[in-house]
Short mmCIF file of C-alpha atoms in Angstrom, two decimals:
data_model
loop_
_atom_site.label_atom_id
_atom_site.label_comp_id
_atom_site.label_asym_id
_atom_site.label_seq_id
_atom_site.Cartn_x
_atom_site.Cartn_y
_atom_site.Cartn_z
CA UNK G 1 5.59 -19.04 -17.18
CA UNK G 2 6.18 -22.29 -15.26
CA UNK G 3 5.22 -25.53 -16.69
CA UNK G 4 3.08 -28.36 -14.75
CA UNK G 5 3.97 -28.18 -11.22
CA UNK G 6 6.11 -25.13 -11.63
CA UNK G 7 3.25 -22.75 -11.26
CA UNK G 8 3.06 -19.20 -10.27
CA UNK G 9 1.43 -18.50 -6.58
CA UNK G 10 -1.55 -16.30 -6.94
CA UNK G 11 -0.92 -12.60 -6.52
CA UNK G 12 -2.15 -10.96 -2.96
CA UNK G 13 -2.61 -7.43 -2.43
CA UNK G 14 -0.57 -5.85 0.59
CA UNK G 15 -0.07 -2.44 2.24
CA UNK G 16 2.48 -0.15 0.90
CA UNK G 17 5.43 -0.48 2.76
CA UNK G 18 9.20 0.53 2.10
CA UNK G 19 12.28 -1.49 1.72
CA UNK G 20 14.79 -1.70 4.39
CA UNK G 21 17.29 -2.23 1.77
CA UNK G 22 20.38 -0.44 2.86
CA UNK G 23 22.66 1.83 0.75
CA UNK G 24 26.37 1.00 0.71
CA UNK G 25 27.27 4.66 0.19
CA UNK G 26 28.70 6.33 3.22
CA UNK G 27 27.15 9.42 2.51
CA UNK G 28 23.74 7.84 2.05
CA UNK G 29 24.26 5.95 5.40
CA UNK G 30 24.81 9.37 7.15
CA UNK G 31 21.50 11.21 5.58
CA UNK G 32 19.19 8.14 6.46
CA UNK G 33 20.38 8.24 10.32
CA UNK G 34 17.76 10.08 11.88
CA UNK G 35 19.74 11.70 14.89
CA UNK G 36 20.87 15.27 14.43
CA UNK G 37 24.51 15.13 14.99
CA UNK G 38 26.50 18.16 13.59
CA UNK G 39 28.16 17.62 10.28
CA UNK G 40 31.50 18.90 9.30
CA UNK G 41 32.12 20.94 6.32
CA UNK G 42 34.73 18.21 5.48
CA UNK G 43 31.73 15.47 5.56
CA UNK G 44 30.15 17.19 2.94
CA UNK G 45 32.97 18.38 0.74
CA UNK G 46 34.65 14.73 0.61
CA UNK G 47 34.94 12.96 -2.51
CA UNK G 48 33.41 9.51 -2.79
CA UNK G 49 34.77 6.80 -4.93
CA UNK G 50 30.86 5.76 -6.13
CA UNK G 51 29.93 7.36 -9.64
CA UNK G 52 26.54 7.61 -8.15
CA UNK G 53 26.97 8.21 -4.57
CA UNK G 54 27.27 12.41 -5.45
CA UNK G 55 25.11 13.72 -8.19
CA UNK G 56 27.12 15.51 -10.75
CA UNK G 57 26.40 18.87 -11.54
CA UNK G 58 26.09 19.68 -15.41
CA UNK G 59 26.65 23.28 -16.84
CA UNK G 60 23.60 24.49 -18.80
CA UNK G 61 22.56 23.08 -22.16
CA UNK G 62 20.00 22.84 -24.59
CA UNK G 63 18.19 19.58 -24.38
CA UNK G 64 17.24 17.83 -27.34
CA UNK G 65 13.90 16.32 -28.21
CA UNK G 66 15.71 12.67 -28.07
CA UNK G 67 17.10 13.14 -24.76
CA UNK G 68 13.60 14.39 -23.50
CA UNK G 69 12.31 11.63 -24.69
CA UNK G 70 15.08 9.24 -23.03
CA UNK G 71 14.12 11.17 -19.97
CA UNK G 72 10.64 10.11 -20.15
CA UNK G 73 11.49 6.79 -20.73
CA UNK G 74 13.96 6.56 -17.78
CA UNK G 75 11.34 7.96 -15.61
CA UNK G 76 8.44 5.72 -16.39
CA UNK G 77 11.24 2.84 -15.71
CA UNK G 78 12.22 4.59 -12.45
CA UNK G 79 8.52 4.76 -11.44
CA UNK G 80 7.65 1.11 -12.33
CA UNK G 81 10.71 -0.19 -10.39
CA UNK G 82 10.01 1.82 -7.51
CA UNK G 83 6.26 0.78 -7.39
CA UNK G 84 7.48 -2.83 -7.57
CA UNK G 85 10.07 -2.32 -4.74
CA UNK G 86 7.59 -0.50 -2.44
CA UNK G 87 4.30 -1.81 -2.68
CA UNK G 88 4.29 -5.48 -2.19
CA UNK G 89 0.76 -5.92 -3.67
CA UNK G 90 1.45 -4.31 -6.94
CA UNK G 91 0.40 -6.42 -9.99
CA UNK G 92 -1.49 -5.74 -12.99
CA UNK G 93 -4.96 -6.36 -14.50
CA UNK G 94 -6.74 -6.43 -17.37
CA UNK G 95 -8.65 -3.34 -18.09
CA UNK G 96 -12.47 -3.36 -18.14
CA UNK G 97 -13.43 -0.27 -20.48
CA UNK G 98 -16.54 1.43 -19.79
CA UNK G 99 -19.53 0.21 -21.47
CA UNK G 100 -19.90 3.79 -23.75
CA UNK G 101 -16.46 4.28 -23.88
CA UNK G 102 -15.23 5.05 -27.74
CA UNK G 103 -12.34 2.90 -27.36
CA UNK G 104 -14.45 -0.31 -26.25
CA UNK G 105 -16.78 0.47 -29.37
CA UNK G 106 -14.04 0.53 -31.54
CA UNK G 107 -12.38 -2.33 -30.38
CA UNK G 108 -15.35 -4.58 -29.87
CA UNK G 109 -16.29 -3.49 -33.73
CA UNK G 110 -12.92 -4.72 -35.08
CA UNK G 111 -13.12 -8.14 -32.75
CA UNK G 112 -16.74 -8.74 -34.11
CA UNK G 113 -15.81 -8.23 -37.75
CA UNK G 114 -12.98 -10.47 -37.18
CA UNK G 115 -14.95 -13.22 -35.79
CA UNK G 116 -17.94 -12.98 -38.20
CA UNK G 117 -15.25 -13.15 -41.11
CA UNK G 118 -13.79 -16.39 -39.46
CA UNK G 119 -17.36 -17.78 -39.22
CA UNK G 120 -17.99 -17.22 -42.87
CA UNK G 121 -15.05 -18.59 -44.26
CA UNK G 122 -15.74 -22.01 -42.34
CA UNK G 123 -19.34 -22.13 -43.24
CA UNK G 124 -18.14 -21.87 -46.74
CA UNK G 125 -18.49 -24.96 -48.97
CA UNK G 126 -15.49 -26.00 -49.37
CA UNK G 127 -14.40 -23.89 -46.28
CA UNK G 128 -11.92 -21.15 -46.19
CA UNK G 129 -9.07 -21.27 -44.05
CA UNK G 130 -6.96 -18.20 -44.50
CA UNK G 131 -8.32 -16.43 -40.98
CA UNK G 132 -8.16 -19.49 -39.04
CA UNK G 133 -4.58 -19.95 -39.98
CA UNK G 134 -3.66 -16.42 -39.06
CA UNK G 135 -5.24 -17.43 -35.71
CA UNK G 136 -3.56 -20.79 -35.01
CA UNK G 137 -0.37 -18.96 -35.85
CA UNK G 138 -0.87 -16.35 -33.11
CA UNK G 139 -1.90 -18.88 -30.92
CA UNK G 140 1.06 -20.70 -31.68
CA UNK G 141 3.47 -17.69 -30.66
CA UNK G 142 1.44 -16.89 -27.57
CA UNK G 143 1.85 -20.38 -25.94
CA UNK G 144 5.54 -20.08 -27.31
CA UNK G 145 5.98 -17.41 -25.37
CA UNK G 146 4.86 -18.87 -21.99
CA UNK G 147 7.84 -21.57 -22.15
CA UNK G 148 10.78 -21.19 -19.80
CA UNK G 149 14.18 -20.78 -22.05
CA UNK G 150 14.45 -24.66 -21.04
CA UNK G 151 11.60 -26.13 -21.90
CA UNK G 152 13.01 -27.30 -25.29
CA UNK G 153 10.55 -30.53 -25.75
CA UNK G 154 7.69 -28.76 -24.94
CA UNK G 155 8.71 -26.11 -27.62
CA UNK G 156 9.28 -28.75 -30.19
CA UNK G 157 6.01 -30.46 -29.32
CA UNK G 158 4.23 -27.04 -30.47
CA UNK G 159 6.20 -26.41 -33.28
CA UNK G 160 5.42 -29.64 -34.43
CA UNK G 161 1.68 -29.90 -33.75
CA UNK G 162 1.04 -26.18 -35.19
CA UNK G 163 3.44 -26.57 -37.97
CA UNK G 164 1.84 -23.57 -39.99
CA UNK G 165 3.24 -25.10 -43.65
CA UNK G 166 1.61 -28.38 -42.83
CA UNK G 167 -1.39 -26.62 -41.99
CA UNK G 168 -1.66 -24.74 -44.87
CA UNK G 169 -1.01 -27.87 -47.03
CA UNK G 170 -3.99 -29.64 -45.10
CA UNK G 171 -6.02 -26.62 -46.06
CA UNK G 172 -5.28 -26.72 -49.64
CA UNK G 173 -6.88 -30.36 -49.43
CA UNK G 174 -9.70 -29.27 -47.10
CA UNK G 175 -8.07 -31.98 -44.34
CA UNK G 176 -7.67 -29.49 -41.72
CA UNK G 177 -8.87 -30.91 -38.18
CA UNK G 178 -9.78 -27.64 -36.41
CA UNK G 179 -11.48 -29.28 -33.67
CA UNK G 180 -8.17 -31.56 -32.88
CA UNK G 181 -5.95 -28.61 -33.00
CA UNK G 182 -8.33 -26.57 -30.74
CA UNK G 183 -8.54 -29.52 -28.26
CA UNK G 184 -4.56 -29.67 -28.27
CA UNK G 185 -4.21 -25.90 -27.64
CA UNK G 186 -6.52 -26.34 -25.04
CA UNK G 187 -4.33 -29.47 -23.35
CA UNK G 188 -1.36 -27.23 -23.66
CA UNK G 189 -2.79 -24.32 -21.70
CA UNK G 190 -3.87 -26.68 -19.12
CA UNK G 191 -0.06 -27.74 -18.62
CA UNK G 192 0.94 -23.73 -18.62
CA UNK G 193 -1.55 -21.80 -16.88
CA UNK G 194 -1.42 -21.08 -13.09
CA UNK G 195 -3.76 -22.79 -10.50
CA UNK G 196 -6.21 -19.77 -10.46
CA UNK G 197 -6.77 -20.46 -14.18
CA UNK G 198 -7.64 -24.36 -14.03
CA UNK G 199 -11.47 -23.70 -13.67
CA UNK G 200 -10.99 -21.78 -16.92
CA UNK G 201 -9.57 -24.29 -18.93
CA UNK G 202 -11.74 -26.87 -17.65
CA UNK G 203 -14.68 -24.87 -19.23
CA UNK G 204 -12.73 -24.95 -22.42
CA UNK G 205 -12.57 -28.80 -22.31
CA UNK G 206 -16.23 -28.82 -21.60
CA UNK G 207 -17.29 -26.28 -24.28
CA UNK G 208 -20.39 -27.41 -26.73
CA UNK G 209 -20.45 -24.19 -28.83
CA UNK G 210 -19.39 -23.91 -32.31
CA UNK G 211 -15.68 -23.70 -33.20
CA UNK G 212 -15.74 -19.79 -33.42
CA UNK G 213 -17.09 -19.38 -29.94
CA UNK G 214 -14.38 -21.91 -28.70
CA UNK G 215 -11.59 -19.97 -30.32
CA UNK G 216 -13.03 -16.67 -28.60
CA UNK G 217 -12.73 -18.32 -25.42
CA UNK G 218 -9.37 -19.67 -26.23
CA UNK G 219 -8.39 -16.12 -26.78
CA UNK G 220 -10.17 -14.80 -23.56
CA UNK G 221 -8.31 -17.15 -21.22
CA UNK G 222 -4.94 -16.69 -22.88
CA UNK G 223 -5.46 -13.39 -22.29
CA UNK G 224 -5.64 -13.96 -18.75
CA UNK G 225 -2.44 -16.28 -18.50
CA UNK G 226 -0.72 -13.58 -20.44
CA UNK G 227 -1.48 -11.15 -17.65
CA UNK G 228 -0.53 -13.87 -15.19
CA UNK G 229 2.95 -14.52 -16.82
CA UNK G 230 3.62 -10.42 -16.44
CA UNK G 231 2.65 -10.58 -12.43
CA UNK G 232 5.01 -13.58 -12.07
CA UNK G 233 7.81 -11.59 -13.55
CA UNK G 234 7.20 -8.63 -11.53
CA UNK G 235 7.02 -11.02 -8.42
CA UNK G 236 10.63 -12.33 -9.76
CA UNK G 237 11.81 -8.56 -10.35
CA UNK G 238 10.69 -7.55 -6.69
CA UNK G 239 13.15 -10.12 -5.11
CA UNK G 240 15.87 -8.63 -7.05
CA UNK G 241 14.95 -4.85 -7.13
CA UNK G 242 14.35 -5.25 -3.19
CA UNK G 243 18.52 -6.26 -3.29
CA UNK G 244 19.30 -3.69 -5.87
CA UNK G 245 16.66 -1.15 -5.80
CA UNK G 246 18.21 1.66 -4.03
CA UNK G 247 21.52 1.80 -6.59
CA UNK G 248 19.28 1.11 -9.72
CA UNK G 249 16.74 4.13 -8.57
CA UNK G 250 19.86 6.22 -7.65
CA UNK G 251 21.90 5.67 -10.77
CA UNK G 252 18.65 5.81 -13.06
CA UNK G 253 17.81 9.27 -11.49
CA UNK G 254 21.48 10.68 -12.25
CA UNK G 255 21.07 9.57 -15.99
CA UNK G 256 18.06 11.88 -15.63
CA UNK G 257 19.79 14.52 -14.09
CA UNK G 258 22.91 14.38 -16.65
CA UNK G 259 20.42 15.02 -19.47
CA UNK G 260 18.59 17.34 -17.76
CA UNK G 261 20.27 19.76 -14.99
CA UNK G 262 17.21 21.49 -13.88
CA UNK G 263 15.59 17.86 -12.71
CA UNK G 264 16.65 19.02 -8.89
CA UNK G 265 14.89 22.71 -9.32
CA UNK G 266 11.52 22.17 -7.19
CA UNK G 267 13.98 19.67 -4.64
CA UNK G 268 16.39 22.67 -4.07
CA UNK G 269 13.65 25.01 -3.34
CA UNK G 270 12.01 22.72 -1.21
CA UNK G 271 15.30 21.84 0.96
CA UNK G 272 15.95 25.52 0.96
CA UNK G 273 12.64 26.68 1.98
CA UNK G 274 13.13 24.57 5.11
CA UNK G 275 16.41 25.95 5.81
CA UNK G 276 15.16 29.33 5.34
CA UNK G 277 12.35 28.65 8.07
CA UNK G 278 14.52 27.30 10.45
CA UNK G 279 17.04 30.18 10.28
CA UNK G 280 14.45 33.19 10.59
CA UNK G 281 13.44 31.10 13.91
CA UNK G 282 17.04 30.79 15.38
CA UNK G 283 18.00 34.17 17.07
CA UNK G 284 21.52 35.33 16.28
CA UNK G 285 23.95 34.54 18.98
CA UNK G 286 25.57 37.45 21.04
CA UNK G 287 28.80 36.31 20.16
CA UNK G 288 30.46 38.19 17.27
CA UNK G 289 33.20 37.16 14.74
CA UNK G 290 36.52 38.69 14.34
CA UNK G 291 34.93 41.40 11.73
CA UNK G 292 32.20 42.37 14.24
CA UNK G 293 29.81 40.50 12.21
CA UNK G 294 26.77 38.51 14.20
CA UNK G 295 27.16 34.54 13.51
CA UNK G 296 23.96 32.78 13.11
CA UNK G 297 24.48 29.34 13.72
CA UNK G 298 23.25 26.79 11.12
CA UNK G 299 21.14 24.10 11.45
CA UNK G 300 22.35 20.44 11.24
CA UNK G 301 21.86 19.05 7.89
CA UNK G 302 19.37 16.16 9.16
CA UNK G 303 17.22 19.14 10.83
CA UNK G 304 16.43 20.57 7.43
CA UNK G 305 15.89 17.57 5.73
CA UNK G 306 13.38 16.17 8.39
CA UNK G 307 11.69 19.49 8.59
CA UNK G 308 11.33 19.57 5.29
CA UNK G 309 9.36 16.15 5.37
CA UNK G 310 7.49 17.48 7.56
CA UNK G 311 6.02 19.93 5.30
CA UNK G 312 4.73 17.37 2.90
CA UNK G 313 2.13 16.21 5.28
CA UNK G 314 0.58 19.77 4.78
CA UNK G 315 1.69 20.22 0.97
CA UNK G 316 -0.21 22.23 -1.35
CA UNK G 317 -0.50 20.41 -4.58
CA UNK G 318 -2.18 22.73 -6.10
CA UNK G 319 -0.34 25.70 -5.94
CA UNK G 320 3.21 23.97 -5.28
CA UNK G 321 5.00 21.34 -7.37
CA UNK G 322 6.42 18.32 -5.67
CA UNK G 323 9.99 17.96 -5.37
CA UNK G 324 11.23 15.70 -8.12
CA UNK G 325 12.65 13.26 -5.38
CA UNK G 326 8.90 12.51 -4.38
CA UNK G 327 7.26 11.97 -7.57
CA UNK G 328 7.55 8.49 -7.64
CA UNK G 329 5.38 8.33 -4.32
CA UNK G 330 3.25 11.06 -4.92
CA UNK G 331 -0.09 9.30 -5.00
CA UNK G 332 1.14 7.37 -1.74
CA UNK G 333 2.04 11.18 -0.31
CA UNK G 334 -1.32 12.39 -1.32
CA UNK G 335 -3.28 9.58 0.41
CA UNK G 336 -1.59 9.90 3.33
CA UNK G 337 -2.46 13.61 3.55
CA UNK G 338 -5.84 13.08 2.83
CA UNK G 339 -6.23 10.31 5.44
CA UNK G 340 -4.71 12.61 8.02
CA UNK G 341 -6.86 15.23 7.48
CA UNK G 342 -9.96 13.26 7.92
CA UNK G 343 -8.63 12.06 10.79
CA UNK G 344 -8.00 15.32 12.15
CA UNK G 345 -11.43 16.43 11.59
CA UNK G 346 -12.83 13.34 13.01
CA UNK G 347 -10.77 13.70 16.24
CA UNK G 348 -11.95 17.59 16.27
CA UNK G 349 -15.51 16.98 16.22
CA UNK G 350 -15.08 14.16 19.28
CA UNK G 351 -12.95 16.78 21.11
CA UNK G 352 -15.93 19.37 20.74
CA UNK G 353 -18.65 16.66 21.53
CA UNK G 354 -16.91 15.60 24.76
CA UNK G 355 -15.96 19.08 25.86
CA UNK G 356 -19.63 20.08 25.34
CA UNK G 357 -21.21 17.20 27.06
CA UNK G 358 -18.95 16.11 29.72
CA UNK G 359 -19.34 13.55 32.37
CA UNK G 360 -22.34 12.25 31.01
CA UNK G 361 -20.90 10.28 27.81
CA UNK G 362 -17.54 9.78 29.66
CA UNK G 363 -16.26 5.85 29.86
CA UNK G 364 -18.64 4.73 27.37
CA UNK G 365 -16.21 3.11 24.40
CA UNK G 366 -19.12 2.29 22.56
CA UNK G 367 -20.96 5.26 22.11
CA UNK G 368 -17.39 6.81 21.34
CA UNK G 369 -16.47 3.81 18.44
CA UNK G 370 -20.14 4.83 17.14
CA UNK G 371 -19.70 8.69 17.26
CA UNK G 372 -16.33 8.37 15.48
CA UNK G 373 -17.62 5.90 12.83
CA UNK G 374 -20.60 8.12 11.95
CA UNK G 375 -18.62 11.23 11.31
CA UNK G 376 -15.79 9.22 9.88
CA UNK G 377 -18.32 7.83 7.07
CA UNK G 378 -20.20 11.13 6.66
CA UNK G 379 -16.64 13.02 6.17
CA UNK G 380 -15.67 10.25 3.52
CA UNK G 381 -14.94 12.31 0.24
CA UNK G 382 -14.10 15.22 2.09
CA UNK G 383 -11.31 15.93 -0.67
CA UNK G 384 -13.31 15.48 -3.57
CA UNK G 385 -13.96 18.92 -5.22
CA UNK G 386 -17.81 18.33 -5.41
CA UNK G 387 -17.89 18.04 -1.27
CA UNK G 388 -20.03 19.99 0.27
CA UNK G 389 -18.04 20.28 3.87
CA UNK G 390 -20.39 22.58 5.65
CA UNK G 391 -23.60 20.51 4.55
CA UNK G 392 -21.79 17.55 5.88
CA UNK G 393 -20.93 19.06 9.16
CA UNK G 394 -24.59 20.11 9.57
CA UNK G 395 -25.53 16.09 9.15
CA UNK G 396 -22.75 15.36 11.47
CA UNK G 397 -24.32 17.37 14.06
CA UNK G 398 -27.72 16.05 13.73
CA UNK G 399 -26.52 12.46 13.86
CA UNK G 400 -24.21 13.04 16.81
CA UNK G 401 -27.07 15.12 18.80
CA UNK G 402 -29.67 12.03 18.01
CA UNK G 403 -27.15 9.57 18.93
CA UNK G 404 -26.54 11.43 22.22
CA UNK G 405 -30.12 11.95 23.26
CA UNK G 406 -30.51 8.30 22.41
CA UNK G 407 -27.48 7.38 24.75
CA UNK G 408 -28.53 9.91 27.28
CA UNK G 409 -32.15 8.53 27.89
CA UNK G 410 -31.21 5.02 27.95
CA UNK G 411 -29.06 5.83 30.88
CA UNK G 412 -31.52 8.15 32.90
CA UNK G 413 -30.25 11.27 31.77
CA UNK G 414 -32.25 14.48 30.40
CA UNK G 415 -31.77 14.90 26.90
CA UNK G 416 -29.82 17.57 25.26
CA UNK G 417 -31.74 20.96 25.15
CA UNK G 418 -32.28 22.84 22.21
CA UNK G 419 -29.61 25.54 23.30
CA UNK G 420 -27.07 23.22 23.70
CA UNK G 421 -27.96 21.08 20.50
CA UNK G 422 -27.60 24.62 18.61
CA UNK G 423 -24.49 25.54 20.39
CA UNK G 424 -23.02 21.94 19.70
CA UNK G 425 -23.94 22.32 16.17
CA UNK G 426 -22.32 26.00 15.82
CA UNK G 427 -19.11 24.47 17.11
CA UNK G 428 -18.86 21.38 15.16
CA UNK G 429 -19.48 23.71 11.79
CA UNK G 430 -16.69 25.66 12.76
CA UNK G 431 -14.30 23.46 12.36
CA UNK G 432 -14.45 24.29 8.57
CA UNK G 433 -12.89 27.65 9.56
CA UNK G 434 -8.81 27.72 9.60
CA UNK G 435 -8.44 29.67 12.55
CA UNK G 436 -10.76 27.85 14.67
CA UNK G 437 -9.12 27.01 17.83
CA UNK G 438 -9.74 23.30 18.15
CA UNK G 439 -8.46 22.90 14.74
CA UNK G 440 -5.32 24.55 15.25
CA UNK G 441 -4.79 22.53 18.34
CA UNK G 442 -5.53 19.39 16.57
CA UNK G 443 -3.22 20.36 13.76
CA UNK G 444 0.04 21.21 16.37
CA UNK G 445 -0.48 18.03 18.06
CA UNK G 446 -0.50 15.91 14.86
CA UNK G 447 2.73 17.79 13.64
CA UNK G 448 4.35 16.87 17.23
CA UNK G 449 3.26 13.38 17.20
CA UNK G 450 5.38 13.30 13.45
CA UNK G 451 7.76 15.45 14.20
CA UNK G 452 8.42 13.07 17.28
CA UNK G 453 8.42 9.92 15.12
CA UNK G 454 10.82 11.56 12.13
CA UNK G 455 13.37 12.75 14.36
CA UNK G 456 13.33 9.49 16.44
CA UNK G 457 16.50 6.50 15.81
CA UNK G 458 13.58 4.31 16.40
CA UNK G 459 10.06 5.34 15.71
CA UNK G 460 8.42 2.23 15.44
CA UNK G 461 8.46 2.19 19.46
CA UNK G 462 6.55 5.34 19.50
CA UNK G 463 4.00 4.79 16.93
CA UNK G 464 1.46 4.54 19.81
CA UNK G 465 2.78 7.15 21.99
CA UNK G 466 0.09 10.20 20.49
CA UNK G 467 0.07 13.26 22.44
CA UNK G 468 -3.03 14.13 24.74
CA UNK G 469 -6.13 14.88 22.90
CA UNK G 470 -5.32 12.57 20.04
CA UNK G 471 -6.71 9.67 21.61
CA UNK G 472 -9.72 9.03 19.72
CA UNK G 473 -7.39 8.61 16.41
CA UNK G 474 -4.33 6.62 17.62
CA UNK G 475 -4.80 3.49 15.76
CA UNK G 476 -5.23 5.74 12.55
CA UNK G 477 -2.17 7.79 13.71
CA UNK G 478 0.09 4.79 14.22
CA UNK G 479 -0.90 3.30 10.72
CA UNK G 480 -0.24 6.50 8.85
CA UNK G 481 2.96 7.17 10.90
CA UNK G 482 4.31 3.72 9.79
CA UNK G 483 3.73 4.42 6.35
CA UNK G 484 5.06 8.07 5.98
CA UNK G 485 8.17 6.77 8.35
CA UNK G 486 8.54 4.04 5.90
CA UNK G 487 8.48 6.43 2.62
CA UNK G 488 10.70 8.76 4.63
CA UNK G 489 13.34 6.46 5.19
CA UNK G 490 13.35 4.72 1.93
CA UNK G 491 13.41 8.11 0.11
CA UNK G 492 16.48 9.52 2.01
CA UNK G 493 18.33 5.73 1.22
CA UNK G 494 17.73 6.56 -2.50
CA UNK G 495 18.08 10.14 -2.76
CA UNK G 496 20.60 11.11 0.11
CA UNK G 497 23.48 11.63 -1.80
CA UNK G 498 21.34 14.35 -3.46
CA UNK G 499 20.12 16.02 -0.72
CA UNK G 500 23.55 16.03 0.82
CA UNK G 501 24.89 17.90 -1.96
CA UNK G 502 22.05 20.49 -2.12
CA UNK G 503 22.74 21.16 1.69
CA UNK G 504 26.57 21.49 1.12
CA UNK G 505 25.80 24.33 -1.00
CA UNK G 506 23.02 25.52 1.01
CA UNK G 507 24.62 25.24 4.09
CA UNK G 508 28.42 25.87 3.30
CA UNK G 509 28.47 28.01 0.45
CA UNK G 510 30.34 31.76 1.16
CA UNK G 511 26.94 33.51 1.28
CA UNK G 512 24.25 31.02 2.96
CA UNK G 513 20.85 32.08 2.19
CA UNK G 514 19.25 35.35 3.88
CA UNK G 515 16.39 33.94 5.87
CA UNK G 516 12.99 35.08 4.60
CA UNK G 517 9.47 34.18 5.20
CA UNK G 518 8.66 30.40 4.71
CA UNK G 519 6.08 29.38 1.84
CA UNK G 520 2.77 28.62 3.27
CA UNK G 521 2.43 24.87 1.84
CA UNK G 522 -0.44 24.28 4.30
CA UNK G 523 -3.30 22.87 2.38
CA UNK G 524 -6.74 23.49 4.49
CA UNK G 525 -7.64 20.02 6.08
CA UNK G 526 -11.01 21.12 6.12
CA UNK G 527 -12.34 23.20 3.15
CA UNK G 528 -15.41 25.23 3.22
CA UNK G 529 -17.79 24.37 0.16
#
């Protein structure tokens, strides 16, 4: 924790974004390339000098409890390091427990008992200082923990003023200046705290409460300062991790893989499913090899990986475990998927409206914006298990009909007939059906958009180029596309060697996997409730 003028900057939140750190591994570079050039067998079988450039394959073995615990700790470290690296707004905050929470009740009762004992001891005649000395000792350790390694003068001063042996001797002679010690503690806190805590420390100086209440407030502010120190440490770690994060995450995952060889099972299934889908969509060539067997052209490794990532956008989290290499981004991927499905539903509603009404409402951006915002608000929370989709769509239909009638009347057009309103309502409510033609069209166009991004060498230039029919949600698609491509790029950079090893076995083994119908990983974007 910096002293005086060396104060930490306040933490600001920001959008998640992937690091642009490039890996030194040649194989990793090849996997992060967006172009789909053909890779030779030699490129996947060549050795690499880096220990963590190629994942090791371990023979089956019994995993001990200690190894499981070690893996859990390493996975926790991996998640934390990844979060700090890709989420520039990541910081820790104090936990506010619910009012009726059992943990809060127990904690508050313990704290109350401690402060009651302290107040009782200080009010005795003569006063007792046993609890007060424990309190001062804990405060001293907290203040010392805030110091930088070179702050020897401040360390010496704290040790001299809060000399516990001397304070005990003073307590034996009823000569402890508690108010004076509290004043010194507050002054020292003012020298150590971040600028955001200056006002809190100022209130401590101006406090006229009794000594027990004052120490309660001192501990509250010290807790805030401890959180500030943690966040300053996180900010300093972020600078290091953005340079070394790729190698750290890869090495940590390799350690987990060494101890639990099955740690890539779901990832292998994920990539194999993508390969099988591509193989089943490829017709055998008419040429035959020397043994008269038909040859099936293998898809390039980049095609397989990119196609696998496209599946993540429609991943069914309830039925299929997420690949292990994507677990650190699960919350972000779920959020992208849910926001994308809500955008699709909004776009479907708008397409139906403009198709049904026609020229009477064309060229009115303000009306389009109102309908879009209204629909989006009413669909907010559509992924909640208790959300009633059909009721929401009926409400949307009623609101849209009302808004359309108002707009048409203002411009001297006839209002919507009851029959047309009923037709419009039925079409809007039908998007909850999986085989709805408008829904299918929008989903295909969205898939085309993300396919273009993920296969393009410079996807940033294509973010605003949405397929026809998706113009209404261009800003939302561009934002989600940027987030998704950033996550994919960083993931390929970290786990490219592991993907390369899996693809080498799948593509160039003696018996490539026979094509089979791909698993249905599509999660309904609009579910009937």
